[in-house]
C-alpha cells in the first residue's frame, strides 16, 4: 500500500498530501499531488486577506454593490456564509475591521506567538462569545446566475475562518479516483478513499499548551480540524494580550475558558466551523456543539476533555461459552 | 410307504390364516399392555426412573459486530496518544 507524500508551505501553514493508488484511467498520484499543490497556491493567492492583489482584497475594496467574482471566490464566500449559518453567527466572516483593530493586520506566518500561559494569567474573566446581533453576514449574497457577489459596499469579507478547510475539501474532491488520501491544510484535514475505511489514518491532536500529542484519532473518512489560541498571541497597542478568535458581539478576542477545540465533521469546512464555534462558545455550549460528531475540548487548565462519540469508551465483549449441569 | 410319509403338509390357506390370527393376537396383547401403561420396551427401565436425570445444555454465544460507514460521515476510533504510537511525520491536527 504505497502512498505519494508531498509537503509544502501555503496559506501561512504547512500543507501535506498523502495519495494512494490511482484507479483505472486516473493519473498517477505524483501528478495529482503536483496539481493539488498548484491549486492550493492559486487558492492562497486568490483568497488571502494579506495580499493586496488577491481577489478577496479586490472584492472588499470594490465600491459596487454587485461585484463579478470567479468561481473560486464565490465558493469561498459561500463557505463563509455556510459557516456563519452553521454556527449561528459565531464564525462570522464580516469581522475584518474588528480583527484589524485587534492588531491582526498582516500575516503572522513564521512568527512565534507570545506564551499562552502568560496570556491566560492576564486575560479577562472568562465568558462565552455571542453572535453579533446585527448578523451582517446575512447582507452578503452569492448570485450564481450572474456570477456576482452582492453586499453593501464597505462590508468587508474574510474567508480566513473557513479557508484552509475549504482548500482541503476542494483538493479532496479532485482525489476521488484514488484508493485513499489525506489532505492536511495546516491542521484542517480531509480524508477519503475506500481503503481508508479499511485502514484508517492516525491523526494526532496537538495539545495547545505543551505542544505534545494529546490524543490520537483513527479516521477513515470525513474531516477533522482544530482551533486554538496558542499559535497567534500578541499584545495589542493598549498592552493587552490578543488573539485571532474574536467574540463577534464585542469584537474583542474571546476568552471563554477553552484554549483549544478539535472537531470532526463530514467535511473539513464543517469540522473547522464546529471547532471554532465550540472554542468560542466555552465549555458548556462547546460540549453540546461537539456532542453529535465528536471532538476534544482543551480547558484553560490544560485538561483534555473528550466529547460525543470520542468520550464513549469502546466496550469489548468477549464471547463466552456458558454451560449448565 | 412309511408312516412318516403320511404326514400332510398344511395348505397355503392354513399358513396364511394362521399367520394373520397369530399377528392379531400378538397385536391385541401389545395394544392392551400399552393401554395400561406397561410398555414392554420400557419394562427394563423401571428402576431408572429413580435415578437423577442430568440434562446438559450448552449455549454458545457469539457477538458479531459489523460497522457500516455512513456515506460522507467519519468512521472514527480514538485513544490516548502514547510516545510509542507517535511516529515522525505523523499527521497532526493543531491550531494554525
mmCIF file of C-alpha atoms in Angstrom:
data_model
loop_
_atom_site.group_PDB
_atom_site.id
_atom_site.type_symbol
_atom_site.label_atom_id
_atom_site.label_comp_id
_atom_site.label_asym_id
_atom_site.label_seq_id
_atom_site.Cartn_x
_atom_site.Cartn_y
_atom_site.Cartn_z
ATOM 1 C CA UNK A 1 0.000 0.000 0.000
ATOM 2 C CA UNK A 2 2.177 2.839 -1.250
ATOM 3 C CA UNK A 3 1.292 6.481 -0.940
ATOM 4 C CA UNK A 4 2.749 9.550 -2.523
ATOM 5 C CA UNK A 5 3.711 12.071 0.166
ATOM 6 C CA UNK A 6 4.071 15.781 -0.668
ATOM 7 C CA UNK A 7 4.589 18.625 1.806
ATOM 8 C CA UNK A 8 4.808 22.330 1.009
ATOM 9 C CA UNK A 9 4.071 25.714 2.561
ATOM 10 C CA UNK A 10 0.927 27.674 1.697
ATOM 11 C CA UNK A 11 -1.758 29.730 3.446
ATOM 12 C CA UNK A 12 0.715 30.535 6.212
ATOM 13 C CA UNK A 13 0.932 26.864 7.174
ATOM 14 C CA UNK A 14 2.281 23.513 6.133
ATOM 15 C CA UNK A 15 0.216 21.572 3.646
ATOM 16 C CA UNK A 16 0.632 17.839 3.325
ATOM 17 C CA UNK A 17 -0.858 15.393 0.865
ATOM 18 C CA UNK A 18 -0.813 11.618 1.086
ATOM 19 C CA UNK A 19 -2.295 9.987 -2.006
ATOM 20 C CA UNK A 20 -2.717 6.254 -2.562
ATOM 21 C CA UNK A 21 -3.048 4.143 -5.655
ATOM 22 C CA UNK A 22 -4.916 5.575 -8.657
ATOM 23 C CA UNK A 23 -7.971 3.839 -10.043
ATOM 24 C CA UNK A 24 -8.114 2.771 -13.667
ATOM 25 C CA UNK A 25 -7.784 5.681 -16.049
ATOM 26 C CA UNK A 26 -6.699 8.035 -13.267
ATOM 27 C CA UNK A 27 -3.433 9.964 -13.326
ATOM 28 C CA UNK A 28 -0.529 8.763 -11.151
ATOM 29 C CA UNK A 29 -0.506 10.045 -7.579
ATOM 30 C CA UNK A 30 2.581 12.194 -8.213
ATOM 31 C CA UNK A 31 0.753 14.068 -10.943
ATOM 32 C CA UNK A 32 -2.335 14.542 -8.782
ATOM 33 C CA UNK A 33 -0.208 15.835 -5.911
ATOM 34 C CA UNK A 34 1.505 18.387 -8.126
ATOM 35 C CA UNK A 35 -1.839 19.582 -9.499
ATOM 36 C CA UNK A 36 -3.162 19.862 -5.953
ATOM 37 C CA UNK A 37 -0.112 21.890 -4.916
ATOM 38 C CA UNK A 38 -0.657 24.316 -7.784
ATOM 39 C CA UNK A 39 -4.319 24.626 -6.866
ATOM 40 C CA UNK A 40 -3.596 25.369 -3.203
ATOM 41 C CA UNK A 41 -1.080 28.047 -4.157
ATOM 42 C CA UNK A 42 -3.629 29.641 -6.507
ATOM 43 C CA UNK A 43 -6.246 29.378 -3.773
ATOM 44 C CA UNK A 44 -3.948 31.174 -1.361
ATOM 45 C CA UNK A 45 -3.112 33.910 -3.864
ATOM 46 C CA UNK A 46 -6.779 34.491 -4.662
ATOM 47 C CA UNK A 47 -8.231 34.483 -1.167
ATOM 48 C CA UNK A 48 -5.586 35.876 1.159
ATOM 49 C CA UNK A 49 -6.581 38.912 3.188
ATOM 50 C CA UNK A 50 -2.908 39.833 3.369
ATOM 51 C CA UNK A 51 -2.222 40.068 -0.361
ATOM 52 C CA UNK A 52 -3.353 43.381 -1.829
ATOM 53 C CA UNK A 53 -3.601 41.823 -5.280
ATOM 54 C CA UNK A 54 -5.864 38.982 -4.174
ATOM 55 C CA UNK A 55 -9.408 38.584 -5.453
ATOM 56 C CA UNK A 56 -10.656 38.858 -1.884
ATOM 57 C CA UNK A 57 -8.995 42.242 -1.356
ATOM 58 C CA UNK A 58 -10.354 43.416 -4.710
ATOM 59 C CA UNK A 59 -13.842 42.404 -3.620
ATOM 60 C CA UNK A 60 -13.510 44.198 -0.303
ATOM 61 C CA UNK A 61 -12.350 47.401 -1.954
ATOM 62 C CA UNK A 62 -14.835 47.393 -4.803
ATOM 63 C CA UNK A 63 -17.305 50.294 -4.451
ATOM 64 C CA UNK A 64 -20.052 48.499 -6.360
ATOM 65 C CA UNK A 65 -22.830 46.610 -4.632
ATOM 66 C CA UNK A 66 -22.677 43.764 -7.150
ATOM 67 C CA UNK A 67 -19.168 42.547 -7.857
ATOM 68 C CA UNK A 68 -18.276 39.991 -10.546
ATOM 69 C CA UNK A 69 -16.439 37.136 -8.913
ATOM 70 C CA UNK A 70 -14.605 33.997 -10.013
ATOM 71 C CA UNK A 71 -15.926 30.521 -9.267
ATOM 72 C CA UNK A 72 -13.328 30.167 -6.513
ATOM 73 C CA UNK A 73 -14.191 33.454 -4.831
ATOM 74 C CA UNK A 74 -17.897 32.653 -4.956
ATOM 75 C CA UNK A 75 -17.145 29.228 -3.487
ATOM 76 C CA UNK A 76 -15.158 30.826 -0.674
ATOM 77 C CA UNK A 77 -17.917 33.328 0.110
ATOM 78 C CA UNK A 78 -20.495 30.538 0.061
ATOM 79 C CA UNK A 79 -18.383 28.544 2.506
ATOM 80 C CA UNK A 80 -18.038 31.553 4.810
ATOM 81 C CA UNK A 81 -21.789 32.163 4.782
ATOM 82 C CA UNK A 82 -22.462 28.478 5.367
ATOM 83 C CA UNK A 83 -20.153 28.511 8.383
ATOM 84 C CA UNK A 84 -21.908 31.566 9.758
ATOM 85 C CA UNK A 85 -25.287 29.870 9.418
ATOM 86 C CA UNK A 86 -23.969 26.583 10.835
ATOM 87 C CA UNK A 87 -22.528 28.342 13.879
ATOM 88 C CA UNK A 88 -25.464 30.716 14.262
ATOM 89 C CA UNK A 89 -23.186 33.679 13.669
ATOM 90 C CA UNK A 90 -20.257 32.723 15.910
ATOM 91 C CA UNK A 91 -17.978 32.107 12.937
ATOM 92 C CA UNK A 92 -18.667 35.498 11.415
ATOM 93 C CA UNK A 93 -16.866 36.286 8.116
ATOM 94 C CA UNK A 94 -17.556 40.025 8.336
ATOM 95 C CA UNK A 95 -15.280 40.889 11.279
ATOM 96 C CA UNK A 96 -12.456 42.323 9.172
ATOM 97 C CA UNK A 97 -12.495 45.738 10.823
ATOM 98 C CA UNK A 98 -12.544 44.146 14.275
ATOM 99 C CA UNK A 99 -9.670 41.739 13.617
ATOM 100 C CA UNK A 100 -7.575 44.573 12.198
ATOM 101 C CA UNK A 101 -8.431 46.695 15.222
ATOM 102 C CA UNK A 102 -7.242 43.850 17.438
ATOM 103 C CA UNK A 103 -3.885 44.058 15.685
ATOM 104 C CA UNK A 104 -4.061 41.268 13.128
ATOM 105 C CA UNK A 105 -3.293 43.311 10.026
ATOM 106 C CA UNK A 106 -0.600 41.177 8.412
ATOM 107 C CA UNK A 107 0.198 37.503 8.061
ATOM 108 C CA UNK A 108 1.783 36.044 11.169
ATOM 109 C CA UNK A 109 3.171 33.028 9.330
ATOM 110 C CA UNK A 110 6.549 32.099 10.741
ATOM 111 C CA UNK A 111 6.161 34.432 13.720
ATOM 112 C CA UNK A 112 6.311 32.863 17.145
ATOM 113 C CA UNK A 113 3.414 33.962 19.288
ATOM 114 C CA UNK A 114 3.650 35.064 22.905
ATOM 115 C CA UNK A 115 3.299 32.341 25.537
ATOM 116 C CA UNK A 116 -0.273 31.235 26.011
ATOM 117 C CA UNK A 117 0.084 30.562 29.729
ATOM 118 C CA UNK A 118 1.128 34.182 30.340
ATOM 119 C CA UNK A 119 -1.778 35.437 28.277
ATOM 120 C CA UNK A 120 -4.175 33.262 30.248
ATOM 121 C CA UNK A 121 -2.962 34.712 33.548
ATOM 122 C CA UNK A 122 -3.711 38.243 32.388
ATOM 123 C CA UNK A 123 -6.831 37.517 30.376
ATOM 124 C CA UNK A 124 -10.153 38.993 31.470
ATOM 125 C CA UNK A 125 -12.936 36.995 33.095
ATOM 126 C CA UNK A 126 -13.999 34.035 31.001
ATOM 127 C CA UNK A 127 -17.326 34.157 29.250
ATOM 128 C CA UNK A 128 -18.865 32.569 26.162
ATOM 129 C CA UNK A 129 -18.730 34.525 22.940
ATOM 130 C CA UNK A 130 -22.008 35.547 21.346
ATOM 131 C CA UNK A 131 -23.062 36.339 17.780
ATOM 132 C CA UNK A 132 -23.196 39.942 16.701
ATOM 133 C CA UNK A 133 -26.849 40.974 16.930
ATOM 134 C CA UNK A 134 -26.864 42.638 13.506
ATOM 135 C CA UNK A 135 -25.666 39.440 11.811
ATOM 136 C CA UNK A 136 -24.218 41.464 8.975
ATOM 137 C CA UNK A 137 -23.131 38.349 7.091
ATOM 138 C CA UNK A 138 -26.767 37.948 6.117
ATOM 139 C CA UNK A 139 -26.337 41.029 3.929
ATOM 140 C CA UNK A 140 -23.921 39.097 1.708
ATOM 141 C CA UNK A 141 -25.295 37.021 -1.150
ATOM 142 C CA UNK A 142 -23.844 34.946 -3.951
ATOM 143 C CA UNK A 143 -25.624 35.323 -7.279
ATOM 144 C CA UNK A 144 -24.614 32.203 -9.152
ATOM 145 C CA UNK A 145 -26.516 33.040 -12.326
ATOM 146 C CA UNK A 146 -24.834 36.396 -12.703
ATOM 147 C CA UNK A 147 -21.522 35.178 -11.272
ATOM 148 C CA UNK A 148 -21.540 38.029 -8.774
ATOM 149 C CA UNK A 149 -21.271 38.673 -5.086
ATOM 150 C CA UNK A 150 -23.787 41.110 -3.697
ATOM 151 C CA UNK A 151 -23.190 43.050 -0.496
ATOM 152 C CA UNK A 152 -23.342 46.620 0.779
ATOM 153 C CA UNK A 153 -20.174 48.438 -0.330
ATOM 154 C CA UNK A 154 -17.788 48.723 2.557
ATOM 155 C CA UNK A 155 -18.844 45.469 4.189
ATOM 156 C CA UNK A 156 -15.619 43.513 4.015
ATOM 157 C CA UNK A 157 -15.487 39.732 3.898
ATOM 158 C CA UNK A 158 -12.850 37.445 5.429
ATOM 159 C CA UNK A 159 -12.623 33.889 4.176
ATOM 160 C CA UNK A 160 -9.968 33.070 6.772
ATOM 161 C CA UNK A 161 -12.375 31.284 9.104
ATOM 162 C CA UNK A 162 -13.026 28.553 6.563
ATOM 163 C CA UNK A 163 -10.180 28.946 4.071
ATOM 164 C CA UNK A 164 -7.974 26.011 4.994
ATOM 165 C CA UNK A 165 -10.900 23.658 5.415
ATOM 166 C CA UNK A 166 -12.312 24.681 2.064
ATOM 167 C CA UNK A 167 -8.942 24.173 0.383
ATOM 168 C CA UNK A 168 -8.746 20.675 1.894
ATOM 169 C CA UNK A 169 -12.257 19.834 0.716
ATOM 170 C CA UNK A 170 -11.683 21.116 -2.810
ATOM 171 C CA UNK A 171 -8.444 19.177 -3.147
ATOM 172 C CA UNK A 172 -10.194 16.094 -1.779
ATOM 173 C CA UNK A 173 -12.868 16.457 -4.461
ATOM 174 C CA UNK A 174 -10.179 16.020 -7.103
ATOM 175 C CA UNK A 175 -8.785 12.886 -5.442
ATOM 176 C CA UNK A 176 -11.883 10.708 -5.563
ATOM 177 C CA UNK A 177 -10.316 8.279 -8.003
ATOM 178 C CA UNK A 178 -7.582 7.218 -5.575
ATOM 179 C CA UNK A 179 -7.635 4.308 -3.169
ATOM 180 C CA UNK A 180 -7.013 6.554 -0.150
ATOM 181 C CA UNK A 181 -5.889 10.063 0.565
ATOM 182 C CA UNK A 182 -5.444 12.626 3.283
ATOM 183 C CA UNK A 183 -5.267 16.375 2.687
ATOM 184 C CA UNK A 184 -3.837 18.345 5.583
ATOM 185 C CA UNK A 185 -4.028 22.116 5.179
ATOM 186 C CA UNK A 186 -2.404 23.455 8.305
ATOM 187 C CA UNK A 187 -4.195 21.034 10.589
ATOM 188 C CA UNK A 188 -7.561 21.218 8.821
ATOM 189 C CA UNK A 189 -7.783 17.738 7.390
ATOM 190 C CA UNK A 190 -9.926 15.834 4.932
ATOM 191 C CA UNK A 191 -9.729 12.067 4.477
ATOM 192 C CA UNK A 192 -11.189 9.847 1.777
ATOM 193 C CA UNK A 193 -10.882 6.743 -0.356
ATOM 194 C CA UNK A 194 -12.277 3.276 0.164
ATOM 195 C CA UNK A 195 -9.023 1.894 1.547
ATOM 196 C CA UNK A 196 -9.011 4.491 4.318
ATOM 197 C CA UNK A 197 -12.228 2.938 5.627
ATOM 198 C CA UNK A 198 -10.414 -0.358 5.978
ATOM 199 C CA UNK A 199 -7.105 1.028 7.251
ATOM 200 C CA UNK A 200 -7.871 4.391 8.873
ATOM 201 C CA UNK A 201 -5.337 7.158 9.134
ATOM 202 C CA UNK A 202 -3.929 8.073 12.521
ATOM 203 C CA UNK A 203 -4.318 11.771 13.229
ATOM 204 C CA UNK A 204 -2.655 13.165 16.332
ATOM 205 C CA UNK A 205 -4.179 16.072 18.214
ATOM 206 C CA UNK A 206 -1.633 18.584 19.438
ATOM 207 C CA UNK A 207 -2.020 19.966 22.931
ATOM 208 C CA UNK A 208 -2.082 23.792 22.777
ATOM 209 C CA UNK A 209 -0.099 24.271 25.984
ATOM 210 C CA UNK A 210 2.510 21.541 25.879
ATOM 211 C CA UNK A 211 2.758 21.038 22.138
ATOM 212 C CA UNK A 212 2.707 17.308 22.760
ATOM 213 C CA UNK A 213 0.296 14.836 21.286
ATOM 214 C CA UNK A 214 -2.783 14.925 23.450
ATOM 215 C CA UNK A 215 -4.771 12.253 21.680
ATOM 216 C CA UNK A 216 -4.864 10.123 18.581
ATOM 217 C CA UNK A 217 -7.831 9.695 16.259
ATOM 218 C CA UNK A 218 -8.170 6.913 13.740
ATOM 219 C CA UNK A 219 -10.196 8.290 10.884
ATOM 220 C CA UNK A 220 -11.482 6.540 7.804
ATOM 221 C CA UNK A 221 -13.337 9.404 6.190
ATOM 222 C CA UNK A 222 -14.584 12.961 6.650
ATOM 223 C CA UNK A 223 -12.887 15.971 8.141
ATOM 224 C CA UNK A 224 -11.166 16.992 11.342
ATOM 225 C CA UNK A 225 -9.944 20.416 12.383
ATOM 226 C CA UNK A 226 -8.528 22.175 15.402
ATOM 227 C CA UNK A 227 -8.866 25.738 16.582
ATOM 228 C CA UNK A 228 -6.687 27.115 19.332
ATOM 229 C CA UNK A 229 -5.300 30.229 20.889
ATOM 230 C CA UNK A 230 -1.726 29.038 21.109
ATOM 231 C CA UNK A 231 -0.314 29.959 17.713
ATOM 232 C CA UNK A 232 -1.321 33.616 17.362
ATOM 233 C CA UNK A 233 -0.956 35.512 20.612
ATOM 234 C CA UNK A 234 0.251 39.091 20.537
ATOM 235 C CA UNK A 235 -0.099 42.266 22.545
ATOM 236 C CA UNK A 236 -2.344 44.982 21.206
ATOM 237 C CA UNK A 237 -1.452 48.679 21.335
ATOM 238 C CA UNK A 238 -3.004 49.032 24.769
ATOM 239 C CA UNK A 239 -0.749 46.276 26.093
ATOM 240 C CA UNK A 240 -3.411 43.611 26.429
ATOM 241 C CA UNK A 241 -2.943 40.103 25.142
ATOM 242 C CA UNK A 242 -4.868 39.416 21.958
ATOM 243 C CA UNK A 243 -5.503 36.555 19.561
ATOM 244 C CA UNK A 244 -7.349 35.969 16.326
ATOM 245 C CA UNK A 245 -10.568 34.328 17.536
ATOM 246 C CA UNK A 246 -12.956 37.169 18.206
ATOM 247 C CA UNK A 247 -16.175 37.368 20.141
ATOM 248 C CA UNK A 248 -18.469 38.691 17.379
ATOM 249 C CA UNK A 249 -20.654 40.554 19.870
ATOM 250 C CA UNK A 250 -17.798 42.580 21.358
ATOM 251 C CA UNK A 251 -15.292 42.480 18.513
ATOM 252 C CA UNK A 252 -12.631 41.611 21.112
ATOM 253 C CA UNK A 253 -10.571 38.420 21.427
ATOM 254 C CA UNK A 254 -12.664 35.746 23.117
ATOM 255 C CA UNK A 255 -11.549 34.224 26.442
ATOM 256 C CA UNK A 256 -14.073 31.504 27.093
ATOM 257 C CA UNK A 257 -12.346 29.013 29.367
ATOM 258 C CA UNK A 258 -11.187 26.917 26.417
ATOM 259 C CA UNK A 259 -7.838 27.204 24.693
ATOM 260 C CA UNK A 260 -8.371 24.552 22.059
ATOM 261 C CA UNK A 261 -11.107 22.595 20.343
ATOM 262 C CA UNK A 262 -10.883 19.762 17.846
ATOM 263 C CA UNK A 263 -13.966 18.750 15.900
ATOM 264 C CA UNK A 264 -14.949 16.018 13.478
ATOM 265 C CA UNK A 265 -17.269 16.694 10.574
ATOM 266 C CA UNK A 266 -18.439 15.387 7.241
ATOM 267 C CA UNK A 267 -16.091 17.855 5.598
ATOM 268 C CA UNK A 268 -13.082 19.874 6.667
ATOM 269 C CA UNK A 269 -15.161 23.059 6.427
ATOM 270 C CA UNK A 270 -17.724 21.633 8.809
ATOM 271 C CA UNK A 271 -15.019 20.433 11.199
ATOM 272 C CA UNK A 272 -13.312 23.820 11.091
ATOM 273 C CA UNK A 273 -16.597 25.600 11.711
ATOM 274 C CA UNK A 274 -17.505 23.350 14.621
ATOM 275 C CA UNK A 275 -14.086 23.633 16.229
ATOM 276 C CA UNK A 276 -14.151 27.434 16.101
ATOM 277 C CA UNK A 277 -17.741 27.615 17.280
ATOM 278 C CA UNK A 278 -17.013 25.225 20.160
ATOM 279 C CA UNK A 279 -13.986 27.187 21.299
ATOM 280 C CA UNK A 280 -15.894 30.462 21.113
ATOM 281 C CA UNK A 281 -18.874 29.006 22.956
ATOM 282 C CA UNK A 282 -16.954 27.933 26.048
ATOM 283 C CA UNK A 283 -17.069 24.566 27.786
ATOM 284 C CA UNK A 284 -20.790 24.107 28.297
ATOM 285 C CA UNK A 285 -22.097 25.032 24.871
ATOM 286 C CA UNK A 286 -18.937 23.698 23.248
ATOM 287 C CA UNK A 287 -19.761 20.271 24.620
ATOM 288 C CA UNK A 288 -23.201 20.469 23.056
ATOM 289 C CA UNK A 289 -21.815 21.550 19.698
ATOM 290 C CA UNK A 290 -19.414 18.623 19.533
ATOM 291 C CA UNK A 291 -21.761 16.054 21.014
ATOM 292 C CA UNK A 292 -23.086 14.832 17.695
ATOM 293 C CA UNK A 293 -19.904 14.320 15.674
ATOM 294 C CA UNK A 294 -17.366 14.149 18.479
ATOM 295 C CA UNK A 295 -14.310 16.145 19.362
ATOM 296 C CA UNK A 296 -11.990 17.351 22.086
ATOM 297 C CA UNK A 297 -12.026 20.398 24.277
ATOM 298 C CA UNK A 298 -8.887 21.675 25.969
ATOM 299 C CA UNK A 299 -9.614 23.790 29.018
ATOM 300 C CA UNK A 300 -7.568 26.731 30.264
ATOM 301 C CA UNK A 301 -6.090 24.391 32.859
ATOM 302 C CA UNK A 302 -4.778 22.124 30.115
ATOM 303 C CA UNK A 303 -7.294 19.410 30.846
ATOM 304 C CA UNK A 304 -8.340 17.489 27.751
ATOM 305 C CA UNK A 305 -11.993 16.530 27.582
ATOM 306 C CA UNK A 306 -13.310 14.028 25.047
ATOM 307 C CA UNK A 307 -16.778 14.809 23.798
ATOM 308 C CA UNK A 308 -19.506 12.889 21.996
ATOM 309 C CA UNK A 309 -18.587 9.633 20.283
ATOM 310 C CA UNK A 310 -14.959 10.021 21.357
ATOM 311 C CA UNK A 311 -15.998 10.049 25.010
ATOM 312 C CA UNK A 312 -17.635 6.651 24.754
ATOM 313 C CA UNK A 313 -15.065 4.090 25.746
ATOM 314 C CA UNK A 314 -15.074 1.108 23.420
ATOM 315 C CA UNK A 315 -16.622 -1.922 25.066
ATOM 316 C CA UNK A 316 -15.235 -5.241 24.063
ATOM 317 C CA UNK A 317 -17.349 -8.221 24.998
ATOM 318 C CA UNK A 318 -15.540 -11.483 24.839
ATOM 319 C CA UNK A 319 -17.758 -14.284 23.604
ATOM 320 C CA UNK A 320 -18.086 -16.935 26.296
ATOM 321 C CA UNK A 321 -19.289 -20.476 26.449
ATOM 322 C CA UNK A 322 -21.822 -20.969 29.156
ATOM 323 C CA UNK A 323 -22.918 -24.387 30.323
ATOM 324 C CA UNK A 324 -25.242 -25.631 32.993
ATOM 325 C CA UNK A 325 -25.437 -29.049 34.668
ATOM 326 C CA UNK B 1 -44.909 -96.263 2.248
ATOM 327 C CA UNK B 2 -43.767 -95.393 5.780
ATOM 328 C CA UNK B 3 -45.765 -93.552 8.468
ATOM 329 C CA UNK B 4 -43.573 -90.519 8.125
ATOM 330 C CA UNK B 5 -44.562 -90.313 4.522
ATOM 331 C CA UNK B 6 -48.207 -89.955 5.525
ATOM 332 C CA UNK B 7 -47.716 -86.654 7.356
ATOM 333 C CA UNK B 8 -49.522 -83.979 5.398
ATOM 334 C CA UNK B 9 -48.136 -80.571 4.975
ATOM 335 C CA UNK B 10 -50.559 -77.712 5.809
ATOM 336 C CA UNK B 11 -52.045 -75.979 2.868
ATOM 337 C CA UNK B 12 -51.181 -72.403 1.995
ATOM 338 C CA UNK B 13 -54.541 -71.129 3.222
ATOM 339 C CA UNK B 14 -53.936 -72.534 6.668
ATOM 340 C CA UNK B 15 -50.495 -70.950 6.819
ATOM 341 C CA UNK B 16 -51.823 -67.538 5.783
ATOM 342 C CA UNK B 17 -54.771 -67.588 8.108
ATOM 343 C CA UNK B 18 -52.619 -68.917 10.906
ATOM 344 C CA UNK B 19 -50.191 -66.054 10.456
ATOM 345 C CA UNK B 20 -52.944 -63.471 10.431
ATOM 346 C CA UNK B 21 -54.513 -64.873 13.571
ATOM 347 C CA UNK B 22 -51.132 -65.025 15.332
ATOM 348 C CA UNK B 23 -50.374 -61.422 14.346
ATOM 349 C CA UNK B 24 -53.798 -60.279 15.535
ATOM 350 C CA UNK B 25 -53.380 -61.982 18.871
ATOM 351 C CA UNK B 26 -49.932 -60.525 19.461
ATOM 352 C CA UNK B 27 -51.068 -57.091 18.286
ATOM 353 C CA UNK B 28 -54.021 -57.155 20.642
ATOM 354 C CA UNK B 29 -51.817 -58.234 23.503
ATOM 355 C CA UNK B 30 -49.329 -55.425 22.948
ATOM 356 C CA UNK B 31 -52.093 -52.855 22.494
ATOM 357 C CA UNK B 32 -53.600 -53.924 25.782
ATOM 358 C CA UNK B 33 -50.282 -53.618 27.588
ATOM 359 C CA UNK B 34 -49.634 -50.167 26.145
ATOM 360 C CA UNK B 35 -53.098 -49.021 27.134
ATOM 361 C CA UNK B 36 -52.489 -49.995 30.755
ATOM 362 C CA UNK B 37 -49.127 -48.267 30.801
ATOM 363 C CA UNK B 38 -46.989 -51.336 30.691
ATOM 364 C CA UNK B 39 -44.929 -50.613 27.615
ATOM 365 C CA UNK B 40 -42.765 -53.654 27.122
ATOM 366 C CA UNK B 41 -39.981 -51.578 25.561
ATOM 367 C CA UNK B 42 -39.665 -49.650 28.820
ATOM 368 C CA UNK B 43 -40.037 -52.598 31.070
ATOM 369 C CA UNK B 44 -36.319 -52.749 31.831
ATOM 370 C CA UNK B 45 -36.075 -49.070 32.964
ATOM 371 C CA UNK B 46 -38.486 -49.204 35.800
ATOM 372 C CA UNK B 47 -35.714 -48.658 38.291
ATOM 373 C CA UNK B 48 -34.037 -45.953 36.199
ATOM 374 C CA UNK B 49 -36.828 -43.502 37.000
ATOM 375 C CA UNK B 50 -35.426 -43.169 40.456
ATOM 376 C CA UNK B 51 -32.020 -42.127 39.151
ATOM 377 C CA UNK B 52 -31.216 -38.385 38.791
ATOM 378 C CA UNK B 53 -31.547 -37.116 35.246
ATOM 379 C CA UNK B 54 -28.696 -34.969 34.014
ATOM 380 C CA UNK B 55 -29.634 -32.515 31.314
ATOM 381 C CA UNK B 56 -26.729 -30.650 29.788
ATOM 382 C CA UNK B 57 -27.485 -27.526 27.876
ATOM 383 C CA UNK B 58 -24.652 -25.838 26.018
ATOM 384 C CA UNK B 59 -25.176 -22.244 24.960
ATOM 385 C CA UNK B 60 -22.709 -20.792 22.527
ATOM 386 C CA UNK B 61 -22.922 -17.009 22.473
ATOM 387 C CA UNK B 62 -21.257 -15.275 19.563
ATOM 388 C CA UNK B 63 -21.123 -11.479 19.307
ATOM 389 C CA UNK B 64 -20.810 -10.220 15.738
ATOM 390 C CA UNK B 65 -20.188 -6.531 15.215
ATOM 391 C CA UNK B 66 -20.472 -5.029 11.751
ATOM 392 C CA UNK B 67 -19.561 -1.406 11.186
ATOM 393 C CA UNK B 68 -21.229 0.079 8.153
ATOM 394 C CA UNK B 69 -19.786 3.509 7.325
ATOM 395 C CA UNK B 70 -22.373 6.146 6.627
ATOM 396 C CA UNK B 71 -21.595 7.851 3.313
ATOM 397 C CA UNK B 72 -19.861 11.114 3.991
ATOM 398 C CA UNK B 73 -19.545 10.519 7.692
ATOM 399 C CA UNK B 74 -16.458 9.841 9.734
ATOM 400 C CA UNK B 75 -15.600 6.432 10.935
ATOM 401 C CA UNK B 76 -13.547 7.034 13.973
ATOM 402 C CA UNK B 77 -11.938 5.376 16.896
ATOM 403 C CA UNK B 78 -9.617 7.123 19.239
ATOM 404 C CA UNK B 79 -7.222 6.574 22.063
ATOM 405 C CA UNK B 80 -4.608 8.274 24.154
ATOM 406 C CA UNK B 81 -1.525 9.281 22.240
ATOM 407 C CA UNK B 82 1.434 7.480 23.653
ATOM 408 C CA UNK B 83 5.021 8.091 22.732
ATOM 409 C CA UNK B 84 5.092 4.601 21.330
ATOM 410 C CA UNK B 85 2.288 5.375 18.924
ATOM 411 C CA UNK B 86 3.830 8.583 17.678
ATOM 412 C CA UNK B 87 5.990 8.315 14.638
ATOM 413 C CA UNK B 88 7.841 11.126 12.964
ATOM 414 C CA UNK B 89 5.927 12.552 10.041
ATOM 415 C CA UNK B 90 2.624 11.753 11.681
ATOM 416 C CA UNK B 91 -0.414 13.707 10.583
ATOM 417 C CA UNK B 92 -1.300 16.200 13.297
ATOM 418 C CA UNK B 93 -4.265 18.491 13.707
ATOM 419 C CA UNK B 94 -3.421 21.686 15.524
ATOM 420 C CA UNK B 95 -4.331 25.336 15.548
ATOM 421 C CA UNK B 96 -2.715 27.193 12.701
#
